[in-house]
PDB file of C-alpha atoms and ligand atoms in Angstrom:
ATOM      1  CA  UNK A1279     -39.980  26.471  48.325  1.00 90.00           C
ATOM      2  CA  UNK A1280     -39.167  24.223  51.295  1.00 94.00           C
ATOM      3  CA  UNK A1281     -36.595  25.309  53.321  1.00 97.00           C
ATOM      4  CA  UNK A1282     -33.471  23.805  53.992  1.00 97.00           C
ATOM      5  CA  UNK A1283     -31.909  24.286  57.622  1.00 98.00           C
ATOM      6  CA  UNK A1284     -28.706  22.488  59.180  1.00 98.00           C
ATOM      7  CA  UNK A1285     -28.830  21.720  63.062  1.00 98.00           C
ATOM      8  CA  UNK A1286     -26.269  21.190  65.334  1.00 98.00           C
ATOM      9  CA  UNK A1287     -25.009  21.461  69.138  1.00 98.00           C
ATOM     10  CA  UNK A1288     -21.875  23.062  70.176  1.00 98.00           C
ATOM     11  CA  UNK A1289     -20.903  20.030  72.164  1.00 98.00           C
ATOM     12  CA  UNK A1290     -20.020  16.048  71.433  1.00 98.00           C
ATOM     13  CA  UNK A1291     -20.801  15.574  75.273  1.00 98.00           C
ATOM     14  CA  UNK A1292     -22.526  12.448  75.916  1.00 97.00           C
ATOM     15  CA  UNK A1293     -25.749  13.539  77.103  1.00 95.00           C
ATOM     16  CA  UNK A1294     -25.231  16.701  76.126  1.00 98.00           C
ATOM     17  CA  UNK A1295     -27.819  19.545  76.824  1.00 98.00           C
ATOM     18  CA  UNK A1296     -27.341  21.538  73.683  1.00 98.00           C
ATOM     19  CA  UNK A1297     -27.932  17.775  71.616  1.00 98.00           C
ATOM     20  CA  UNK A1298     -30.882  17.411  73.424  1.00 98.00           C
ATOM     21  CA  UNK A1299     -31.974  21.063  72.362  1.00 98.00           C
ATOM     22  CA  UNK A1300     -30.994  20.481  68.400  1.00 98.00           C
ATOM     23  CA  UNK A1301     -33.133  17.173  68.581  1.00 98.00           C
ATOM     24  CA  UNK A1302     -36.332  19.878  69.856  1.00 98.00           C
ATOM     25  CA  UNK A1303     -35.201  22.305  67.542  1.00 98.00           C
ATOM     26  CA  UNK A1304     -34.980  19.897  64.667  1.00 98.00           C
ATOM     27  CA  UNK A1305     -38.152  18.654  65.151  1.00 97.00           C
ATOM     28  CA  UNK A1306     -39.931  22.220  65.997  1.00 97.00           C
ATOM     29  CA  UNK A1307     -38.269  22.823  62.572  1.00 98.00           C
ATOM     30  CA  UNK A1308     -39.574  19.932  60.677  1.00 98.00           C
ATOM     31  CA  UNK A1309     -43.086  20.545  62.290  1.00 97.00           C
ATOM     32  CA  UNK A1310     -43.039  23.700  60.664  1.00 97.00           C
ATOM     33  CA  UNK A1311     -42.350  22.661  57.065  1.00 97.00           C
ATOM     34  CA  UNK A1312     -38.394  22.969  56.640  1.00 98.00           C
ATOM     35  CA  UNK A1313     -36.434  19.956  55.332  1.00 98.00           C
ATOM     36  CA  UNK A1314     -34.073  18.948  58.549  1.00 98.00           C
ATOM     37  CA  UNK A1315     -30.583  17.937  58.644  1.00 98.00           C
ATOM     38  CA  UNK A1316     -29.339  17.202  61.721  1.00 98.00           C
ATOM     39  CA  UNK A1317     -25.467  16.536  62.405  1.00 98.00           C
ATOM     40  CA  UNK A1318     -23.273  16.132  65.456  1.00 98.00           C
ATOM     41  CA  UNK A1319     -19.533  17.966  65.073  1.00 98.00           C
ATOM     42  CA  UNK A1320     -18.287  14.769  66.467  1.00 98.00           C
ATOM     43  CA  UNK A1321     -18.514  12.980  62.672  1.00 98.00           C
ATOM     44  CA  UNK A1322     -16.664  16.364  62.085  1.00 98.00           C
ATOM     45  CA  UNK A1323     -13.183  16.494  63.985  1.00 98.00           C
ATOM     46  CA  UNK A1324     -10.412  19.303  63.403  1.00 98.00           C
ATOM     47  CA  UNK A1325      -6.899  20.299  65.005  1.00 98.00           C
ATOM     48  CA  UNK A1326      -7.280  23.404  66.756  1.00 98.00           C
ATOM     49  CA  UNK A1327      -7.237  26.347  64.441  1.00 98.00           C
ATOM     50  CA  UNK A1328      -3.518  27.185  63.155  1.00 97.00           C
ATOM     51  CA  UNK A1329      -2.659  29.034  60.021  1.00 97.00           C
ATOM     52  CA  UNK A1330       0.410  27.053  60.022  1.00 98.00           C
ATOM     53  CA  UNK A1331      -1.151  24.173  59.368  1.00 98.00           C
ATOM     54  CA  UNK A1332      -3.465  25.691  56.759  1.00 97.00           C
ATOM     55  CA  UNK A1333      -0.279  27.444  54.607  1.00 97.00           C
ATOM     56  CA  UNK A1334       1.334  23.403  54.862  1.00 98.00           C
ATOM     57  CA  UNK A1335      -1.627  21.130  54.224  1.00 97.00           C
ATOM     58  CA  UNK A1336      -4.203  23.333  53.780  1.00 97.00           C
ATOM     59  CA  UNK A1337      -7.880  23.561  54.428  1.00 98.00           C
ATOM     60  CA  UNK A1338      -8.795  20.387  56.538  1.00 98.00           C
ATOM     61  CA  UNK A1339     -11.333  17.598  54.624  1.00 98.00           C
ATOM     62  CA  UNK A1340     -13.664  17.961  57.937  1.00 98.00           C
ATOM     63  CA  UNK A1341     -13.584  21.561  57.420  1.00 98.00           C
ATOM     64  CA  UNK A1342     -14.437  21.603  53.836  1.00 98.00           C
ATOM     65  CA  UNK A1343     -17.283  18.699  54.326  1.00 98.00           C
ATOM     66  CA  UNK A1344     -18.807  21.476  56.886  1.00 98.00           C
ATOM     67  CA  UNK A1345     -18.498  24.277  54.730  1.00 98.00           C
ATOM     68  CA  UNK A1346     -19.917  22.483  51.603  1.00 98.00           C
ATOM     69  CA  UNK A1347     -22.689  21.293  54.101  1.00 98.00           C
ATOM     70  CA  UNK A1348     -23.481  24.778  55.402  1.00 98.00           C
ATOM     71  CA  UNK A1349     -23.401  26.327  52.164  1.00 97.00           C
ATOM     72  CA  UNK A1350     -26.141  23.735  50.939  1.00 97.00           C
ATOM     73  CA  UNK A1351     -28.786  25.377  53.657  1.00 97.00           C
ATOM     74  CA  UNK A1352     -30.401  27.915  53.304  1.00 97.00           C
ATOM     75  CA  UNK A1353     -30.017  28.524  57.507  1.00 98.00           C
ATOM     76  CA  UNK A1354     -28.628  27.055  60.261  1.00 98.00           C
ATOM     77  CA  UNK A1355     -29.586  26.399  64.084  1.00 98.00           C
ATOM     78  CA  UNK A1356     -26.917  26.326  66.170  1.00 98.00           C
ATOM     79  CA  UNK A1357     -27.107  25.005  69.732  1.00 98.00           C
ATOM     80  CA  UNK A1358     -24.244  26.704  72.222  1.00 98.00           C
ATOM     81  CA  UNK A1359     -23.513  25.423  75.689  1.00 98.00           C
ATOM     82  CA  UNK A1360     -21.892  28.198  77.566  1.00 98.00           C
ATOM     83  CA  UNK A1361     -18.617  28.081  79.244  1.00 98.00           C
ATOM     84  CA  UNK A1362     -17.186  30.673  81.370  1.00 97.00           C
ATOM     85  CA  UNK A1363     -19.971  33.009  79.774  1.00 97.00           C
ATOM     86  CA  UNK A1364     -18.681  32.121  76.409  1.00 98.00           C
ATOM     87  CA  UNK A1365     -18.517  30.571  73.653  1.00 98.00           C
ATOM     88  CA  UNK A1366     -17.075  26.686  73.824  1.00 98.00           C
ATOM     89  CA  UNK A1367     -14.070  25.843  71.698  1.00 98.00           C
ATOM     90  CA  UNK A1368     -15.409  23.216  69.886  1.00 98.00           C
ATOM     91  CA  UNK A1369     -17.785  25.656  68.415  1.00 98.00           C
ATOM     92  CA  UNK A1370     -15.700  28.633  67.958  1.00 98.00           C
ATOM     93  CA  UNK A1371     -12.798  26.036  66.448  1.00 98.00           C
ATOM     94  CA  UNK A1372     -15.089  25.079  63.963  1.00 98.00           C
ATOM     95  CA  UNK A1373     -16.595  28.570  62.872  1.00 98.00           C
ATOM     96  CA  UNK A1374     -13.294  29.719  62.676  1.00 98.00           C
ATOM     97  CA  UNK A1375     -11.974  26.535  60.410  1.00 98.00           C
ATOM     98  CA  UNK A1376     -14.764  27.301  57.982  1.00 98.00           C
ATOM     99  CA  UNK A1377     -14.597  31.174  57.854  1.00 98.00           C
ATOM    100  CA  UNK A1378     -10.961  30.869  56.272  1.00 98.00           C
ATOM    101  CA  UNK A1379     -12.147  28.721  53.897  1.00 98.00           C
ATOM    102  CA  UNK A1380     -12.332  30.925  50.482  1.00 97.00           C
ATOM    103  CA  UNK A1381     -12.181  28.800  47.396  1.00 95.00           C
ATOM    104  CA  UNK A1382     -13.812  25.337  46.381  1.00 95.00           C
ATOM    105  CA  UNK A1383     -12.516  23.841  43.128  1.00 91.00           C
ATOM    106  CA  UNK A1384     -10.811  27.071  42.723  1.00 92.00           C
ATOM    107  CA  UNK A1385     -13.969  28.944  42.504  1.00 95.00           C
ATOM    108  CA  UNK A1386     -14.754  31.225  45.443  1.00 96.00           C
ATOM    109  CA  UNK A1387     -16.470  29.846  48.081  1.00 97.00           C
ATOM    110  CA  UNK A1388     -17.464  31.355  51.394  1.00 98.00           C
ATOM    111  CA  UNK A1389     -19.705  28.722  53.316  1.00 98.00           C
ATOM    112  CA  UNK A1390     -20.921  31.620  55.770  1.00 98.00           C
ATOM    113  CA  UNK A1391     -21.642  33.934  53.805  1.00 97.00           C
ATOM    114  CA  UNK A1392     -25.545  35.092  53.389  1.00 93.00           C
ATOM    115  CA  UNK A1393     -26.498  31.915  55.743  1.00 97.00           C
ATOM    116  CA  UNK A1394     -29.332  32.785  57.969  1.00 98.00           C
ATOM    117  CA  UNK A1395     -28.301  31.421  61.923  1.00 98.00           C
ATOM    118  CA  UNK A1396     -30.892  31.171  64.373  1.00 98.00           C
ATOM    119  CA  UNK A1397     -28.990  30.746  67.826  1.00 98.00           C
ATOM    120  CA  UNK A1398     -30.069  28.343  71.173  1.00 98.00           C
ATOM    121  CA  UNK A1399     -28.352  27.708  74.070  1.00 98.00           C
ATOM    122  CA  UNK A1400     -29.247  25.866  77.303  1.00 98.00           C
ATOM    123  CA  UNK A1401     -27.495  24.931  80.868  1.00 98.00           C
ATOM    124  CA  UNK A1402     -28.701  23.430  84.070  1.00 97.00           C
ATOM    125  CA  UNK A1403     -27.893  27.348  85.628  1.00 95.00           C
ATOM    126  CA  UNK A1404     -30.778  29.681  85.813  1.00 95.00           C
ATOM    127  CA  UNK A1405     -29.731  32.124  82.977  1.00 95.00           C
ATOM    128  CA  UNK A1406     -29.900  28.873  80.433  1.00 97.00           C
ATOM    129  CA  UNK A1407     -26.142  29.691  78.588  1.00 97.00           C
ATOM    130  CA  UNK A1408     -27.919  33.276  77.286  1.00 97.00           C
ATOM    131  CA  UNK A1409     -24.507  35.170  78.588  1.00 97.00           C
ATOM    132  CA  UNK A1410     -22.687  33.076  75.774  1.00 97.00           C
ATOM    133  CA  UNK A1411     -25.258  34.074  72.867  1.00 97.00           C
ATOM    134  CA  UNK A1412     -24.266  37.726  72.165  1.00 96.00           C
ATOM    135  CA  UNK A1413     -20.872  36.080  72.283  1.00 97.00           C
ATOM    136  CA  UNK A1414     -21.432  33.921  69.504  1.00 98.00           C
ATOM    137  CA  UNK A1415     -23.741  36.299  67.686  1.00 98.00           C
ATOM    138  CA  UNK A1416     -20.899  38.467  67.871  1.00 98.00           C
ATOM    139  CA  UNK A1417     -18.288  36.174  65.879  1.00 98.00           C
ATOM    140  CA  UNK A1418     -21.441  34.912  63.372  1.00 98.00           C
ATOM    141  CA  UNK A1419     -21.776  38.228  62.137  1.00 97.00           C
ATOM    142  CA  UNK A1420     -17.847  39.288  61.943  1.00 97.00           C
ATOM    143  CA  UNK A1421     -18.077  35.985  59.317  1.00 98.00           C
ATOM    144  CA  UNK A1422     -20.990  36.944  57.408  1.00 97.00           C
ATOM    145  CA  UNK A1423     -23.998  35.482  58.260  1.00 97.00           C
ATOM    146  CA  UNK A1424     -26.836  37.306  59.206  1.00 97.00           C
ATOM    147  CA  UNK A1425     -27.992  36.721  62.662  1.00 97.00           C
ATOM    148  CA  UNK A1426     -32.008  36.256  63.517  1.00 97.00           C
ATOM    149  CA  UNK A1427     -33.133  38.480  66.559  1.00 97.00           C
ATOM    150  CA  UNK A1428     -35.246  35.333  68.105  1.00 98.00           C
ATOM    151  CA  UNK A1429     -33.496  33.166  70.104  1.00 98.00           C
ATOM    152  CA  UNK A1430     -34.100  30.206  72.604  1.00 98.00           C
ATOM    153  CA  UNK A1431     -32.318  29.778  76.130  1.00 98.00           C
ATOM    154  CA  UNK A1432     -33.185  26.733  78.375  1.00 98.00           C
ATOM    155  CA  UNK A1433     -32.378  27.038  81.927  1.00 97.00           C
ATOM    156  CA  UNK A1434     -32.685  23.919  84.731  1.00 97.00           C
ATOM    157  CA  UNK A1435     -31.730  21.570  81.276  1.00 97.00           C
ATOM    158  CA  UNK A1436     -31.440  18.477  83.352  1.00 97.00           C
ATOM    159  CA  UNK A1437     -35.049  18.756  83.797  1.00 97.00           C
ATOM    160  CA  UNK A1438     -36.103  20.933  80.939  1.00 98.00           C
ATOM    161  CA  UNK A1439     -36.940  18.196  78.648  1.00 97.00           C
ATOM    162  CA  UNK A1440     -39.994  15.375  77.907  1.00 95.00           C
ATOM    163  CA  UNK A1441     -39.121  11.902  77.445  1.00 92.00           C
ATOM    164  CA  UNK A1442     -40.113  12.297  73.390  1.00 93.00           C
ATOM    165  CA  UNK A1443     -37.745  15.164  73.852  1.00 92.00           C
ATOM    166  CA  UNK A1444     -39.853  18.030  73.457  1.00 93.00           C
ATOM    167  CA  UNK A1445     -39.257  21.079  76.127  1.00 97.00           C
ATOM    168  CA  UNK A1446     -41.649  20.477  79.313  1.00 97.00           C
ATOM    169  CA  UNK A1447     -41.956  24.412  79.577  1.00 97.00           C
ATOM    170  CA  UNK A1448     -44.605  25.979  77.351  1.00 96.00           C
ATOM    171  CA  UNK A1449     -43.014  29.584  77.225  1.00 97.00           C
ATOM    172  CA  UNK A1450     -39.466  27.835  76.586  1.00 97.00           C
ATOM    173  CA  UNK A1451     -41.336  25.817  73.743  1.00 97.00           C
ATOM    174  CA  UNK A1452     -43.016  28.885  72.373  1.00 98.00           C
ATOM    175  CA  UNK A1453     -39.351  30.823  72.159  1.00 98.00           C
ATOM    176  CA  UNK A1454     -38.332  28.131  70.289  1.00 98.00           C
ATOM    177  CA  UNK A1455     -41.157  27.673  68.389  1.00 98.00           C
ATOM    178  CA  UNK A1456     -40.778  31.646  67.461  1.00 98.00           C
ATOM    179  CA  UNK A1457     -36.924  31.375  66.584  1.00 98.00           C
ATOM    180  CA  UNK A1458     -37.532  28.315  64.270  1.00 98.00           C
ATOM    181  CA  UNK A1459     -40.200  30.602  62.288  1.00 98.00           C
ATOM    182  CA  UNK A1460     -38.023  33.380  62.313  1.00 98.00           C
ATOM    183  CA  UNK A1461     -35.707  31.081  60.479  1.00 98.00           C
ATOM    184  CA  UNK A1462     -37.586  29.358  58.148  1.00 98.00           C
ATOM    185  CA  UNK A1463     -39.601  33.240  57.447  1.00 97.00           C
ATOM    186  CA  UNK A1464     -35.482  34.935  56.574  1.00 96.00           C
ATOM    187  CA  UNK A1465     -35.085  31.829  54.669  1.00 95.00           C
ATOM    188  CA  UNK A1466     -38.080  32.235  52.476  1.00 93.00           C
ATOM    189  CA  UNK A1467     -37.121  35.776  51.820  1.00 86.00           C
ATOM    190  CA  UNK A1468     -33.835  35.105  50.671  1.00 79.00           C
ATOM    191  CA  UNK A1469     -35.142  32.506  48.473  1.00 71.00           C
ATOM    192  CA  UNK A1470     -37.071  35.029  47.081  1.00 66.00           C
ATOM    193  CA  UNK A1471     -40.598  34.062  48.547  1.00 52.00           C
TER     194      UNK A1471
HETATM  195  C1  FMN B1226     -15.022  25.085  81.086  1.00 60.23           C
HETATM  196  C2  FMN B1226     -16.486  25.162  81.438  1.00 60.23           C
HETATM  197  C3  FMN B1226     -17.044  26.388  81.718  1.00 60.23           C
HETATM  198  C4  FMN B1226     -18.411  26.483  82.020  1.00 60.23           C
HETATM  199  N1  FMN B1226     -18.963  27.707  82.218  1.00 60.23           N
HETATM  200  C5  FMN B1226     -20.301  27.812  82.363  1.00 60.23           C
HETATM  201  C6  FMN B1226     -20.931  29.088  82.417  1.00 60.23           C
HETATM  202  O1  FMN B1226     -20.301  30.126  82.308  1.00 60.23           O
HETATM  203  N2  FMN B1226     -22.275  29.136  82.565  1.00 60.23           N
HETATM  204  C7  FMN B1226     -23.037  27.987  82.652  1.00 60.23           C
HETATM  205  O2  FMN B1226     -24.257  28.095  82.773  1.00 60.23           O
HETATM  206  N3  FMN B1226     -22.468  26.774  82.618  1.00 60.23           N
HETATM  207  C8  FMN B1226     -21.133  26.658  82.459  1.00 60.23           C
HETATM  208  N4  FMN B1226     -20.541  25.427  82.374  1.00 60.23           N
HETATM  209  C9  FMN B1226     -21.370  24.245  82.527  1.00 60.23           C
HETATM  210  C10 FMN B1226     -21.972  23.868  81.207  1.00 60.23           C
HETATM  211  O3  FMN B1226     -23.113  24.663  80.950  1.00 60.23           O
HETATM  212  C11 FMN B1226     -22.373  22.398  81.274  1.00 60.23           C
HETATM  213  O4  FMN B1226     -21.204  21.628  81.338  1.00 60.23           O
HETATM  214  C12 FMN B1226     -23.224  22.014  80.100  1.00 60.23           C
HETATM  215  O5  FMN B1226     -23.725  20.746  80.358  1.00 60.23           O
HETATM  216  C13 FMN B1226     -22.427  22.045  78.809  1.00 60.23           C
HETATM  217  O6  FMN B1226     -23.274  21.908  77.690  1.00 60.23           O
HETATM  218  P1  FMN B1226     -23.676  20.489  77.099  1.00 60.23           P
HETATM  219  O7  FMN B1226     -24.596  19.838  78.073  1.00 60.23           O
HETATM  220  O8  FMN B1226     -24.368  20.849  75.817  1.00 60.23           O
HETATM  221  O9  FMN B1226     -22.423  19.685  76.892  1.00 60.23           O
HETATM  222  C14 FMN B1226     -19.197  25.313  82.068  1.00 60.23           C
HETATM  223  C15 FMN B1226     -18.603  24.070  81.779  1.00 60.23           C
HETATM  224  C16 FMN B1226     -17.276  24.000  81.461  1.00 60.23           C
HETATM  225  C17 FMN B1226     -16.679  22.646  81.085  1.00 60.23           C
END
């Protein structure tokens, strides 16, 4: 069984550090024998969260392309920047958006449910956006998924990476390495093997 994993940062920044950490990730990933699919939330735009809008019009289509996206991994690698020692809102916007989805076709569908998430972040500060991680681990279980204990923080980011992309720092590179095997090893067992 190859494994299927969805990768994404938590920012549409141009330049952005945690896009430059899903591009690692996805290719740690792919080195290690899961089949990649890499996606910026910027092909992906929603209003902010407002039940509101959801009783009027409903779920939005970006929302629903995300869940239905999400729901056809087996995991997901999520790469957070960290603001204010949280989580940013284009992140938490979207994980919100797709936990209150509940029905596809009118057939129940929860896209987070049972996903494995392995979590990154990264900053140019010294603590590399970890402060924001139990954060976000926080609101990915409260929608179902179950977390992975491995995770990967890169501090300095500005300087953190190689010009192919890969992380410069070989005990940075070997925490990622560990959470992407972490990943693919939950998302063998829940495939059954
Ligand atoms: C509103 C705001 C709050 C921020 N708070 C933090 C913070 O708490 N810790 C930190 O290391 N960086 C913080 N930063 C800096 C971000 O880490 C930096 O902008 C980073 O480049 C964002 O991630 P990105 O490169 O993936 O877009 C903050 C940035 C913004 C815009």
């Amino acid at each position: 069984m190859i494994p299927k994993i969805l990768v994404f940062p938590g920012s549409n920044r141009s330049g952005a550090f945690s896009a430059a950490l899903a591009a690692a990730a996805a290719y740690e990933l792919a080195q290690q024998g899961a089949d990649v699919t890499r996606i910026s939330l910027s092909d992906y735009p929603l209003p902010i969260v407002d039940e509101d809008l959801k009783a009027q019009s409903g779920i939005p289509d970006n929302a629903m392309k995300l869940g239905r996206l999400i729901a056809a991994h087996h995991g997901v690698f999520m790469c957070c920047p960290e603001y204010n020692a949280s989580i940013p809102p284009l992140l938490k916007n979207m994980i919100d958006w797709v936990s209150l989805i509940s029905k596809d076709d009118d057939r129940p569908f929860k896209p987070w449910s049972g996903r494995y998430v392995a979590l990154g972040s990264s900053s140019n500060g010294k603590f590399g956006g970890i402060r924001c991680l139990n954060h976000v681990r926080t609101v990915m279980m409260n929608v179902g998924t179950q977390i992975i204990s491995e995770q990967c923080s890169v501090s300095g980011a500005a300087e953190a990476f190689e010009a192919d992309g890969r992380l410069k720092d070989e005990r940075t590179q070997a925490m990622l390495a560990k959470t992407c095997n972490a990943l693919i090893a939950h998302c063998m067992m829940m495939s059954g093997r």
